[in-house]
Coordinates of N, CA and C in Angstrom, one line a residue:
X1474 N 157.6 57.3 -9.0 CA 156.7 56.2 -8.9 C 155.9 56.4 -7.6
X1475 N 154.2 56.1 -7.7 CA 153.8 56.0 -6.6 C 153.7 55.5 -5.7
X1476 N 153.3 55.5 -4.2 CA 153.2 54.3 -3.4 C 151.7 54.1 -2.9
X1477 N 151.0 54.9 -3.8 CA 149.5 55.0 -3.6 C 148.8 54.0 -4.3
X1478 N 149.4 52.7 -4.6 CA 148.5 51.4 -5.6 C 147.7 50.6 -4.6
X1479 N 147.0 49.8 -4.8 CA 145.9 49.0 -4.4 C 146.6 48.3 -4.3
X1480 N 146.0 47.5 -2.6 CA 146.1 46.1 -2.1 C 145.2 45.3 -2.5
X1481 N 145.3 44.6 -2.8 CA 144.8 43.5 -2.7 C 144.4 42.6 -2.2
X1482 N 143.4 41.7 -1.5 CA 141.9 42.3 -2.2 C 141.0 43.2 -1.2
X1483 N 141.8 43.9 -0.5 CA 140.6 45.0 0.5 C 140.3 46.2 -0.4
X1484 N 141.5 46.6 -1.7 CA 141.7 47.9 -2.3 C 141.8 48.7 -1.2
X1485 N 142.9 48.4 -0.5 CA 142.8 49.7 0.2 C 144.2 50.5 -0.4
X1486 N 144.6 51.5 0.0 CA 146.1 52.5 -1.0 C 147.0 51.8 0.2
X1487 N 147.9 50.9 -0.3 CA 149.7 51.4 0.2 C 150.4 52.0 0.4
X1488 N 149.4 53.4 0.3 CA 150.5 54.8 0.7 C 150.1 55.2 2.1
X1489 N 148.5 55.2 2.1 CA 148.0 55.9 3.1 C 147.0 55.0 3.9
X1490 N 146.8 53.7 3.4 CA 145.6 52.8 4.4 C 144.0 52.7 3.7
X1491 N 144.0 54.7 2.7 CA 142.4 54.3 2.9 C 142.3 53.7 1.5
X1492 N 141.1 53.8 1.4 CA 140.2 53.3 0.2 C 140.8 53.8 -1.3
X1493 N 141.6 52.9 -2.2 CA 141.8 53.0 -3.6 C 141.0 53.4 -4.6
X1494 N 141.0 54.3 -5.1 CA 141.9 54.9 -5.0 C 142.0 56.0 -4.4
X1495 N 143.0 56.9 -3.5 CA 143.0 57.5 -2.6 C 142.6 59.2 -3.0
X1496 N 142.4 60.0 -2.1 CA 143.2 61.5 -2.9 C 144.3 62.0 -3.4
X1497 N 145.0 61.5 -3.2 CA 146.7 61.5 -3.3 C 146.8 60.8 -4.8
X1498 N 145.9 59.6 -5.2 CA 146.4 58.6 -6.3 C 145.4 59.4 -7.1
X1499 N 144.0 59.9 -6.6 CA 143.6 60.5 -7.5 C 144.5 61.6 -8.7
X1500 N 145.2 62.6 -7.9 CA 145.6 63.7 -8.1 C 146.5 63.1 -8.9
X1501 N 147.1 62.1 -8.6 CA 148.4 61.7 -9.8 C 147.5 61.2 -10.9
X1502 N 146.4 60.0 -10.8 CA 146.1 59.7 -12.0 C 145.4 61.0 -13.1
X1503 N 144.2 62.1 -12.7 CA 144.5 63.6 -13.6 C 145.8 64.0 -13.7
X1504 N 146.4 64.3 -13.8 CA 147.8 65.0 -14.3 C 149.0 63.4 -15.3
X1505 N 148.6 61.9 -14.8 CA 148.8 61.2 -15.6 C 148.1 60.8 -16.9
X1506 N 146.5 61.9 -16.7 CA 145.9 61.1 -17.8 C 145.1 62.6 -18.2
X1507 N 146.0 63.7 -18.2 CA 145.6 64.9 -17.9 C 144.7 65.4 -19.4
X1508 N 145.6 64.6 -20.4 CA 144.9 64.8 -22.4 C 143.7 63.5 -22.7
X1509 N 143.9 62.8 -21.4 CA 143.1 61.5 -22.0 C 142.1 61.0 -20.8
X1510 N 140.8 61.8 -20.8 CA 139.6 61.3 -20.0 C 138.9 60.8 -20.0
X1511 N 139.0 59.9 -21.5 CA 138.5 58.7 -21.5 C 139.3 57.6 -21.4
X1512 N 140.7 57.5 -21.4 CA 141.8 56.1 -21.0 C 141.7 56.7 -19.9
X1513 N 141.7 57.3 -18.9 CA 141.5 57.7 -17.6 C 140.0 57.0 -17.2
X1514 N 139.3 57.2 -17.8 CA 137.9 56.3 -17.7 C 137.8 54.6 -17.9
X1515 N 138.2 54.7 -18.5 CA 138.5 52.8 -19.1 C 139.6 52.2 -18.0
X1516 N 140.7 52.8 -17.9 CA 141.5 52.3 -16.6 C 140.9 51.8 -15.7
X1517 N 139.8 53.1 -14.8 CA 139.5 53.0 -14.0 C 138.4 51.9 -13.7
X1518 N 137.3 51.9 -15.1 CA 136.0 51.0 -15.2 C 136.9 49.5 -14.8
X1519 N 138.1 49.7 -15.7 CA 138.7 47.9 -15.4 C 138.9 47.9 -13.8
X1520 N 139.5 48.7 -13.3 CA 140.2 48.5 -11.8 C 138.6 47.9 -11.1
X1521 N 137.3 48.8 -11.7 CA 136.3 48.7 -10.9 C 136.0 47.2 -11.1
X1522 N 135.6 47.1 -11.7 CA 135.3 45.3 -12.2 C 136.2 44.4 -11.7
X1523 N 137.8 44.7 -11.6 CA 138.4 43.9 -10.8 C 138.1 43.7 -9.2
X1524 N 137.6 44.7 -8.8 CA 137.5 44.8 -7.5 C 136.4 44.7 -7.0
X1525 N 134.9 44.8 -8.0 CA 133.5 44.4 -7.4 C 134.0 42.5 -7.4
X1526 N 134.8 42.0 -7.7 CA 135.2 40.5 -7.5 C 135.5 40.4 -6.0
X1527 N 136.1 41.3 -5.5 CA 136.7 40.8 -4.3 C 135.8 41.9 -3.1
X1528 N 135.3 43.1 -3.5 CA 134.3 43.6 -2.7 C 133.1 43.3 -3.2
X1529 N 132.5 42.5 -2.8 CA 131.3 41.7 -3.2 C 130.3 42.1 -2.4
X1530 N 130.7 42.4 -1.0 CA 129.8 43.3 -0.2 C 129.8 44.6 -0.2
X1531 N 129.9 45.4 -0.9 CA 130.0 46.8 -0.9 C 129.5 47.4 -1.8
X1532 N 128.1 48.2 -1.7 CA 127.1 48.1 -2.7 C 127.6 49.3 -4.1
X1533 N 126.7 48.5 -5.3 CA 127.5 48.5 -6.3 C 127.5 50.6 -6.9
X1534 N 126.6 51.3 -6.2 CA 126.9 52.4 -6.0 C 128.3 52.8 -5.8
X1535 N 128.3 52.8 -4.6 CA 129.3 53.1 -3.7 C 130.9 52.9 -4.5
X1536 N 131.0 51.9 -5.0 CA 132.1 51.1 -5.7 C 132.6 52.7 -7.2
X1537 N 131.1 52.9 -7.6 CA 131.1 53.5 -9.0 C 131.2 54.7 -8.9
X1538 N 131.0 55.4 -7.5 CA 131.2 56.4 -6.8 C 132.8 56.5 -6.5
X1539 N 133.0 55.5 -6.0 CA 134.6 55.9 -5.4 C 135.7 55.2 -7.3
X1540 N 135.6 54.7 -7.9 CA 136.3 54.3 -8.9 C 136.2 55.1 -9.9
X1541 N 135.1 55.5 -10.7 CA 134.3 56.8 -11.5 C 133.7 58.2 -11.5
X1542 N 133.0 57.9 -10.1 CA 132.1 59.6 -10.0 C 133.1 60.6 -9.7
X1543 N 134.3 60.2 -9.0 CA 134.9 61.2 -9.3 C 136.0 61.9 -10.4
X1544 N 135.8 61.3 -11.4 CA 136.2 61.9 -12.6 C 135.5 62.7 -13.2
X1545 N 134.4 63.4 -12.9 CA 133.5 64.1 -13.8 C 133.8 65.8 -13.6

């Protein structure tokens, strides 16, 4: 089990301090969702939407960048 999950409401990782999801949570979620990059996508789209709620200041780029763009 990991210790790389989201705080709440900074999103910052539990494991390591930075920004959720991290490199570390990255790497586990591809190899958790290693046959399925689209439930790997949908996961993620939800996490993002929960979290443009509570990062309300952090432009909506940046959010889709750190939640999505790196999945491609």
């Amino acid at each position: 089990m990991t210790t790389h999950h989201p705080i709440k409401p900074a999103w910052s990782c539990g494991g390591c301090a930075g920004e959720w999801p991290c490199q570390t949570r990255r790497r586990e979620l591809r190899a958790e969702y290693d046959r399925a990059p689209v439930s790997l996508a949908l996961y993620l789209a939800a996490q993002l939407v929960d979290a443009a709620q509570n990062l309300a200041h952090v432009p909506a780029g940046h959010l889709h960048h750190r939640f999505l763009g790196w999945t491609r």
